[in-house]
Short mmCIF file of C-alpha atoms in Angstrom, two decimals:
data_model
loop_
_atom_site.label_atom_id
_atom_site.label_comp_id
_atom_site.label_asym_id
_atom_site.label_seq_id
_atom_site.Cartn_x
_atom_site.Cartn_y
_atom_site.Cartn_z
CA MET T 1 81.73 34.61 -141.28
CA LEU T 2 80.70 37.96 -141.95
CA ALA T 3 77.20 39.53 -142.49
CA SER T 4 76.07 42.83 -144.23
CA PRO T 5 72.63 43.84 -142.99
CA ALA T 6 72.75 47.05 -144.56
CA VAL T 7 73.82 46.45 -148.33
CA ASN T 8 70.17 47.58 -149.08
CA SER T 9 67.91 49.17 -146.25
CA GLY T 10 64.70 50.58 -147.00
CA GLU T 11 63.11 54.13 -146.93
CA ALA T 12 59.41 54.96 -147.34
CA VAL T 13 59.54 56.53 -150.83
CA VAL T 14 62.77 55.15 -152.48
CA LEU T 15 65.60 52.73 -151.85
CA ARG T 16 68.90 55.02 -151.88
CA ALA T 17 70.49 51.68 -152.64
CA HIS T 18 68.62 51.32 -155.82
CA LEU T 19 70.00 54.86 -157.02
CA ALA T 20 72.65 54.28 -159.76
CA LEU T 21 76.03 55.56 -161.01
CA GLY T 22 76.29 54.62 -164.61
CA ASN T 23 74.22 51.62 -164.68
CA VAL T 24 75.48 50.11 -161.43
CA SER T 25 73.30 50.64 -158.47
CA ILE T 26 74.60 51.50 -154.83
CA ALA T 27 73.64 48.24 -153.56
CA ARG T 28 75.49 46.47 -156.38
CA GLN T 29 78.77 48.55 -155.48
CA GLN T 30 78.34 47.98 -151.86
CA LEU T 31 77.76 43.99 -152.36
CA GLY T 32 81.05 44.23 -154.34
CA ILE T 33 82.83 45.64 -151.24
CA MET T 34 81.34 43.06 -149.19
CA LEU T 35 82.33 39.90 -151.37
CA GLY T 36 85.69 41.62 -151.69
CA LEU T 37 86.08 41.38 -147.76
CA GLY T 38 85.25 37.82 -148.02
CA VAL T 39 81.59 37.62 -146.54
CA GLU T 40 79.84 34.48 -146.40
CA ARG T 41 76.41 35.62 -145.64
CA VAL T 42 74.79 38.80 -146.97
CA ILE T 43 71.76 39.79 -145.19
CA CYS T 44 69.65 42.62 -146.94
CA ILE T 45 67.19 44.74 -145.20
CA ALA T 46 64.00 45.89 -147.37
CA GLN T 47 60.36 46.02 -146.85
CA LYS T 48 59.69 43.72 -149.91
CA LEU T 49 61.50 41.68 -152.53
CA ASP T 50 61.69 43.25 -155.94
CA THR T 51 63.67 42.72 -159.21
CA HIS T 52 66.71 44.59 -157.94
CA ILE T 53 67.04 42.59 -154.77
CA ILE T 54 66.74 39.31 -156.67
CA GLU T 55 69.58 40.61 -159.03
CA LEU T 56 71.69 41.10 -155.80
CA GLN T 57 70.82 37.66 -154.74
CA HIS T 58 71.98 35.98 -157.92
CA PHE T 59 75.09 37.98 -157.89
CA ALA T 60 75.96 37.17 -154.27
CA GLU T 61 75.15 33.41 -154.85
CA ASP T 62 77.19 33.09 -158.00
CA ALA T 63 80.11 34.61 -155.87
CA GLY T 64 79.55 31.74 -153.21
CA ALA T 65 77.72 33.67 -150.58
CA LYS T 66 74.33 33.15 -148.68
CA PHE T 67 71.77 35.66 -149.38
CA HIS T 68 69.05 36.62 -147.00
CA VAL T 69 66.28 39.43 -147.00
CA VAL T 70 64.78 40.60 -143.70
CA THR T 71 62.17 43.50 -143.17
CA GLY T 72 63.84 44.76 -139.94
CA PRO T 73 66.91 44.87 -137.56
CA ARG T 74 65.24 41.99 -135.50
CA GLY T 75 65.69 39.90 -138.54
CA LEU T 76 69.35 39.53 -137.66
CA LEU T 77 68.80 37.76 -134.28
CA GLY T 78 68.41 34.46 -135.83
CA LEU T 79 71.07 34.82 -138.89
CA VAL T 80 73.92 36.45 -136.81
CA THR T 81 75.57 34.35 -133.86
CA ALA T 82 77.89 35.14 -131.16
CA THR T 83 80.97 33.78 -132.90
CA ASP T 84 80.28 35.77 -136.09
CA GLU T 85 81.59 39.15 -137.20
CA LEU T 86 79.04 41.64 -138.50
CA LEU T 87 80.12 44.03 -141.40
CA ALA T 88 77.51 46.93 -141.99
CA LEU T 89 77.18 49.62 -144.49
CA ALA T 90 74.72 52.60 -144.15
CA ASP T 91 71.97 52.99 -147.00
CA GLY T 92 73.31 55.10 -149.70
CA LEU T 93 77.00 54.81 -148.86
CA LEU T 94 79.17 54.94 -151.87
CA ALA T 95 82.68 54.13 -150.92
CA TRP T 96 86.05 53.55 -152.90
CA PRO T 97 86.46 49.88 -152.69
CA LYS T 98 90.20 49.66 -151.79
CA MET T 99 89.79 52.25 -149.02
CA ALA T 100 86.71 50.51 -147.37
CA ALA T 101 88.81 47.12 -147.57
CA GLY T 102 91.66 48.83 -145.73
CA LEU T 103 89.58 50.60 -143.06
CA LEU T 104 87.25 47.50 -142.52
CA ASP T 105 89.89 44.94 -142.11
CA ARG T 106 89.27 44.71 -138.42
CA ALA T 107 86.61 45.81 -135.67
CA GLY T 108 85.76 49.11 -135.54
CA VAL T 109 83.15 52.16 -136.15
CA LEU T 110 84.12 54.57 -138.91
CA VAL T 111 83.76 58.01 -138.15
CA GLN T 112 84.89 61.47 -139.67
CA PRO T 113 85.08 65.24 -138.51
CA VAL T 114 81.54 66.40 -137.68
CA GLU T 115 81.48 69.46 -140.05
CA GLU T 116 82.70 67.40 -142.95
CA GLY T 117 80.31 64.53 -142.19
CA LEU T 118 77.35 66.58 -141.56
CA ALA T 119 78.02 68.60 -144.80
CA ALA T 120 77.85 65.25 -146.73
CA GLY T 121 74.66 64.11 -144.97
CA PHE T 122 76.15 61.73 -142.51
CA GLU T 123 74.68 61.41 -139.05
CA ARG T 124 76.12 63.37 -136.08
CA MET T 125 77.28 61.11 -133.42
CA ASP T 126 78.85 63.54 -130.97
CA GLY T 127 80.20 67.14 -130.90
CA GLN T 128 83.31 65.98 -132.31
CA TYR T 129 82.71 63.25 -134.83
CA ALA T 130 80.03 62.32 -137.44
CA SER T 131 79.17 58.89 -138.66
CA ALA T 132 81.23 57.47 -141.72
CA GLY T 133 78.35 54.99 -142.53
CA ALA T 134 80.41 51.70 -142.06
CA LEU T 135 81.35 49.42 -139.09
CA ARG T 136 82.51 46.08 -138.25
CA ILE T 137 81.74 44.51 -134.76
CA PRO T 138 81.44 40.97 -133.11
CA GLY T 139 78.29 39.26 -133.72
CA ARG T 140 77.40 38.79 -130.00
CA LEU T 141 76.31 42.57 -129.97
CA VAL T 142 73.52 41.92 -132.26
CA GLU T 143 71.50 40.37 -129.56
CA ARG T 144 71.03 43.84 -128.11
CA LEU T 145 68.67 44.77 -131.01
CA ALA T 146 66.15 42.81 -129.20
CA GLU T 147 65.88 45.68 -126.67
CA LEU T 148 65.06 48.08 -129.29
CA PRO T 149 61.72 48.88 -131.19
CA SER T 150 61.18 46.93 -134.21
CA ASP T 151 60.85 49.96 -136.47
CA SER T 152 64.23 51.44 -135.33
CA ASP T 153 66.96 52.01 -137.94
CA ALA T 154 69.31 49.21 -138.22
CA PHE T 155 72.49 50.87 -138.86
CA SER T 156 71.98 53.73 -136.33
CA SER T 157 71.12 51.19 -133.76
CA LEU T 158 74.09 48.80 -134.35
CA GLN T 159 76.17 52.02 -134.40
CA ARG T 160 75.18 53.09 -130.96
CA ILE T 161 75.33 49.39 -129.61
CA ALA T 162 78.80 49.01 -130.80
CA LEU T 163 79.89 52.45 -129.13
CA GLN T 164 78.36 51.55 -125.88
CA ALA T 165 80.26 48.25 -126.04
CA GLY T 166 83.56 50.18 -126.26
CA ILE T 167 84.44 49.13 -129.96
CA ALA T 168 87.19 51.50 -131.21
CA GLN T 169 86.31 54.42 -133.49
CA ARG T 170 88.49 54.53 -136.64
CA MET T 171 88.80 57.80 -138.72
CA ILE T 172 88.49 57.83 -142.51
CA GLN T 173 91.00 59.70 -144.53
CA ASP T 174 90.62 63.68 -144.48
CA ASN T 175 88.43 65.14 -147.48
CA SER T 176 87.34 61.56 -148.31
CA ALA T 177 83.76 63.12 -148.70
CA SER T 178 84.62 66.06 -150.69
CA ASN T 179 87.00 64.28 -153.22
CA GLY T 180 84.35 61.61 -154.20
CA SER T 181 85.85 58.47 -152.56
CA TRP T 182 83.43 58.30 -149.52
CA ASN T 183 79.96 59.69 -150.08
CA LEU T 184 76.44 59.19 -148.90
CA VAL T 185 73.95 59.20 -151.90
CA ARG T 186 70.55 60.26 -150.62
CA HIS T 187 68.85 61.30 -154.07
CA ASP T 188 69.31 61.61 -157.82
CA ASP T 189 71.16 64.93 -157.46
CA ASP T 190 73.61 63.15 -155.14
CA ALA T 191 73.87 60.25 -157.70
CA HIS T 192 74.81 62.45 -160.53
CA ALA T 193 77.14 64.63 -158.35
CA ALA T 194 78.82 61.40 -157.17
CA GLU T 195 79.04 59.93 -160.52
CA THR T 196 80.85 63.14 -162.04
CA GLN T 197 83.25 62.78 -158.87
CA TRP T 198 83.71 58.95 -159.38
CA ILE T 199 84.65 59.28 -163.11
CA ARG T 200 87.06 62.24 -162.41
CA LEU T 201 88.71 60.00 -159.62
CA HIS T 202 89.10 56.92 -161.65
CA SER T 203 90.06 58.54 -164.93
CA ASP T 204 92.94 60.33 -163.58
CA VAL T 205 96.51 59.77 -165.28
CA VAL T 206 99.54 59.95 -163.01
CA GLY T 207 102.64 61.32 -164.50
CA ALA T 208 103.33 62.94 -167.91
CA ARG T 209 100.56 63.55 -170.33
CA ASN T 210 100.37 64.24 -174.06
CA CYS T 211 97.88 65.21 -176.59
CA SER T 212 96.18 62.05 -176.82
CA THR T 213 95.80 61.31 -173.04
CA ASN T 214 94.41 64.94 -172.43
CA ILE T 215 91.84 64.54 -175.24
CA ALA T 216 90.83 60.92 -174.04
CA GLN T 217 90.55 62.01 -170.29
CA TRP T 218 88.10 65.03 -171.40
CA ALA T 219 86.13 62.72 -173.59
CA VAL T 220 85.63 60.04 -170.73
CA ARG T 221 84.70 62.64 -168.06
CA HIS T 222 82.06 64.32 -170.47
CA VAL T 223 80.68 61.39 -172.56
CA GLY T 224 81.44 58.60 -170.21
CA PRO T 225 78.34 59.18 -168.05
CA ALA T 226 76.00 58.77 -170.98
CA LEU T 227 77.87 55.65 -172.22
CA LEU T 228 77.79 54.03 -168.93
CA HIS T 229 74.03 54.76 -168.42
CA ALA T 230 73.49 53.19 -171.88
CA GLY T 231 75.20 50.07 -170.59
CA SER T 232 77.86 50.05 -173.54
CA GLY T 233 80.84 51.55 -171.84
CA ASN T 234 84.20 50.76 -172.96
CA VAL T 235 83.20 47.94 -175.26
CA ILE T 236 81.62 50.39 -177.66
CA VAL T 237 84.49 52.83 -177.37
CA ALA T 238 87.07 50.35 -178.35
CA SER T 239 84.99 48.67 -181.08
CA SER T 240 84.80 52.19 -182.74
CA GLY T 241 88.47 52.41 -182.40
CA LEU T 242 88.78 48.91 -184.41
CA LEU T 243 86.10 50.40 -187.02
CA LEU T 244 88.32 53.35 -187.65
CA ALA T 245 91.44 51.41 -187.82
CA LEU T 246 89.81 49.06 -190.45
CA LEU T 247 88.51 52.18 -192.34
CA ALA T 248 91.86 53.59 -192.14
CA LEU T 249 93.21 50.55 -194.08
CA ILE T 250 90.46 50.74 -196.75
CA MET T 251 91.19 54.30 -197.20
CA GLY T 252 94.84 53.50 -197.71
CA TRP T 253 94.19 50.91 -199.94
CA PHE T 254 92.32 53.27 -202.42
CA GLY T 255 95.33 55.75 -202.06
CA TRP T 256 93.90 58.13 -199.47
CA VAL T 257 96.70 57.74 -197.22
CA GLY T 258 96.39 60.90 -195.54
CA ALA T 259 92.90 60.38 -194.50
CA GLY T 260 93.77 56.91 -193.36
CA LEU T 261 96.53 58.33 -191.21
CA GLY T 262 93.70 60.78 -189.63
CA PHE T 263 91.51 57.93 -188.93
CA THR T 264 94.30 55.99 -187.27
CA GLY T 265 94.88 59.05 -184.91
CA ILE T 266 91.40 58.98 -183.94
CA ALA T 267 91.34 55.32 -183.31
CA ALA T 268 94.46 55.56 -180.89
CA ILE T 269 92.49 58.12 -178.73
CA LEU T 270 89.42 55.94 -178.75
CA PHE T 271 91.57 53.19 -177.54
CA ILE T 272 92.97 55.10 -174.64
CA SER T 273 89.32 56.39 -173.80
CA ALA T 274 88.38 52.76 -173.63
CA HIS T 275 91.18 51.88 -171.34
CA LEU T 276 90.23 54.76 -169.06
CA LEU T 277 86.39 54.14 -169.04
CA GLY T 278 87.05 50.38 -168.51
CA ARG T 279 88.97 51.42 -165.26
CA VAL T 280 85.80 53.44 -164.18
CA GLU T 281 83.58 50.31 -164.90
CA ARG T 282 85.91 47.92 -162.95
CA GLU T 283 85.92 50.15 -159.96
CA LEU T 284 82.12 50.52 -160.03
CA GLN T 285 81.48 46.81 -160.56
CA GLN T 286 84.43 45.48 -158.48
CA LEU T 287 85.48 43.51 -161.60
CA PRO T 288 88.92 41.89 -161.91
CA SER T 289 91.98 44.11 -162.92
CA TYR T 290 92.58 45.14 -166.17
CA TYR T 291 94.61 42.72 -168.52
CA PRO T 292 97.61 44.52 -169.70
CA TRP T 293 97.94 42.47 -172.91
CA ARG T 294 94.77 44.18 -174.18
CA ALA T 295 96.31 47.54 -174.00
CA ALA T 296 99.24 46.12 -175.58
CA ILE T 297 97.22 44.73 -178.55
CA CYS T 298 95.54 48.16 -179.33
CA GLY T 299 99.00 49.61 -179.28
CA TRP T 300 100.58 47.21 -181.89
CA LEU T 301 97.42 47.32 -183.90
CA ILE T 302 97.70 51.28 -184.10
CA ASP T 303 101.34 50.72 -185.14
CA GLY T 304 100.52 48.04 -187.54
CA VAL T 305 97.94 50.23 -189.43
CA ILE T 306 100.56 53.22 -189.47
CA LEU T 307 103.28 50.88 -190.95
CA VAL T 308 100.93 49.65 -193.61
CA LEU T 309 99.62 52.99 -194.54
CA VAL T 310 103.34 54.37 -194.84
CA VAL T 311 104.49 51.36 -196.84
CA TRP T 312 101.41 51.72 -199.38
CA ASN T 313 102.43 55.36 -199.67
CA GLY T 314 105.76 54.44 -201.09
CA PRO T 315 105.84 53.12 -204.48
CA VAL T 316 108.66 50.79 -205.70
CA ASN T 317 110.78 52.45 -208.27
CA GLY T 318 114.35 52.92 -209.22
CA GLY T 319 115.48 49.27 -208.10
CA GLN T 320 113.87 50.00 -204.63
CA ASN T 321 112.27 47.00 -202.90
CA TYR T 322 109.60 46.73 -200.24
CA LEU T 323 112.15 46.17 -197.62
CA GLU T 324 113.72 49.34 -198.28
CA ILE T 325 110.48 51.02 -198.00
CA VAL T 326 109.41 49.11 -194.78
CA PHE T 327 112.82 49.86 -193.11
CA PRO T 328 112.32 53.76 -192.15
CA PRO T 329 108.65 53.35 -190.66
CA LEU T 330 109.62 50.23 -188.73
CA ILE T 331 112.64 52.07 -187.55
CA LEU T 332 110.63 54.95 -186.38
CA LEU T 333 107.69 52.96 -184.65
CA GLY T 334 110.61 50.81 -182.96
CA LEU T 335 112.56 53.97 -181.52
CA SER T 336 109.06 55.20 -180.23
CA ARG T 337 108.95 52.08 -177.93
CA ILE T 338 112.53 51.78 -177.35
CA LEU T 339 112.76 55.34 -175.99
CA PRO T 340 110.74 54.66 -172.77
CA MET T 341 112.75 51.65 -171.78
CA ILE T 342 115.95 53.64 -172.08
CA GLY T 343 114.59 56.55 -169.94
CA SER T 344 113.51 53.96 -167.34
CA ARG T 345 116.91 52.45 -167.09
CA ASN T 346 118.59 55.58 -167.03
CA ARG T 347 116.69 57.11 -164.07
CA ALA T 348 116.82 53.64 -162.33
CA SER T 349 120.69 54.04 -162.66
CA SER T 350 120.75 57.69 -161.46
CA GLN T 351 118.05 57.03 -158.61
CA SER T 352 116.27 60.16 -160.25
CA GLU T 353 112.70 60.18 -159.74
CA GLN T 354 112.04 63.17 -162.12
CA PRO T 355 110.68 61.89 -165.40
CA ASN T 356 111.64 63.77 -168.52
CA TYR T 357 107.99 64.68 -169.53
CA TRP T 358 108.53 66.35 -172.91
CA ARG T 359 110.04 62.74 -174.20
CA PHE T 360 106.43 61.39 -173.27
CA TRP T 361 105.04 63.20 -176.46
CA VAL T 362 107.29 60.67 -178.54
CA THR T 363 104.84 57.82 -177.59
CA ASP T 364 101.82 59.87 -178.74
CA ARG T 365 100.52 58.00 -181.76
CA SER T 366 97.89 60.63 -182.58
CA LEU T 367 100.62 63.48 -182.72
CA VAL T 368 102.89 61.25 -184.89
CA VAL T 369 100.09 60.59 -187.42
CA LEU T 370 99.08 64.15 -187.50
CA VAL T 371 102.55 65.02 -188.67
CA LEU T 372 102.47 61.92 -191.00
CA MET T 373 99.17 63.25 -192.43
CA VAL T 374 100.25 66.73 -193.08
CA ALA T 375 103.50 65.36 -194.83
CA SER T 376 101.42 63.09 -196.88
CA TRP T 377 99.33 65.70 -198.24
CA ALA T 378 102.29 67.76 -199.08
CA GLY T 379 103.75 64.83 -200.85
CA VAL T 380 107.00 64.59 -198.48
CA LEU T 381 105.72 61.51 -196.33
CA SER T 382 108.87 59.32 -196.90
CA GLN T 383 111.05 62.18 -195.89
CA ALA T 384 108.92 63.09 -193.16
CA VAL T 385 109.30 59.36 -191.54
CA VAL T 386 113.08 59.46 -191.89
CA ALA T 387 113.20 62.90 -190.40
CA LEU T 388 111.16 61.68 -187.25
CA ALA T 389 113.15 58.67 -186.98
CA LEU T 390 116.33 60.71 -186.85
CA LEU T 391 114.73 63.06 -184.24
CA TYR T 392 113.87 59.73 -182.06
CA LEU T 393 117.23 58.63 -182.45
CA ILE T 394 118.61 61.86 -180.99
CA MET T 395 116.24 61.73 -178.20
CA GLY T 396 117.31 58.15 -177.37
CA LEU T 397 120.66 59.23 -176.85
CA LEU T 398 119.69 61.94 -174.58
CA GLY T 399 117.50 59.53 -172.82
CA GLY T 400 113.69 58.58 -172.92
CA ASP T 401 110.54 58.33 -170.50
CA ASP T 402 108.98 55.06 -169.28
CA HIS T 403 105.44 55.33 -170.78
CA GLY T 404 103.85 53.42 -173.25
CA VAL T 405 101.16 54.00 -176.17
CA ILE T 406 98.25 53.70 -173.70
CA PRO T 407 98.90 54.97 -170.07
CA PRO T 408 99.53 52.60 -167.26
CA ASP T 409 96.81 51.50 -165.26
CA GLN T 410 97.82 53.89 -162.50
CA ARG T 411 95.74 56.92 -160.92
CA LYS T 412 95.69 59.90 -158.32
CA LEU T 413 93.80 58.20 -155.65
CA PRO T 414 93.33 59.28 -151.84
#
């Protein structure tokens, strides 16, 4: 059994754990870490029961864990037995969950270099180390809390007891506090700074970039915080993309193919933005992994709208039927999806890890629709489709890249 006495510890003025990134409190994020590590009992130290703590209780109990609220460190004595393990997080600690899970998989007191730790607001432990705000210790050590004053800080007391008992110190990764993966949030300014770091960390795109991914990433990093605080997040962004795709079809139906293609390009960027913003939300709330079929549906939807708009632009004349009109754009879109697979297979056979970044632009639907939109206004849309398909065919013969319409769920993380 694991217990957490520091998911939500109290202060005289404000609970640090109630501070939020987006619409997710620090306590909710810490609770996600605890539950991810398999705790069976959560102990919350707080001076009084409020709506925030009740929400935490419901979340923990829905996940199958027992939830207790105590007013001080001595409240742990009747809840933690000698056969238990105790997992504790300092009040206000904001940690990247996967890093925390790796560091807290066995007994230890997490530490960091003293200069970096003090600059981030953590407690000094000695001349060499500062606390990292997390520990995992045998439950038998909790009995020593009875020897301390009732108003002592629970986490600091447990930390000193653990070190005196010879529990090993474990160093967190270098620069974790500075890169946003391990922070101590003490007030609103810290919360805003950590939010910016967190969004930047989890909206990063590994590998080749194109115009759409660059725009989507910029939008998430600048507009994402407001959307997260509003509680809408990636749902409203994806819904906006669906609405624009529908408007694109309506405009194409009335003959405004160029404008419809423009709306389609914006919709493609919105879908990528929703993907990146959804990743940030999942990391904050410790939600299940992203389902790849959602990104696939968005990609196929964009391709379908492009196909319909191009077909509507080509009138049937001179004995030409719809199959002949559909064929060129279908080949164009098909090649844009085949090229990545060709590139992946070629690199696997040659054991080369260097991707051909310039071919990643082939999968950029916003760039494709921009070219087709200009061609539509110039009255040469059909010729532009054939020219692009021929260009893609040549690129396929030279080898492709391994990226899709929406970037894979990968990120550069510490």
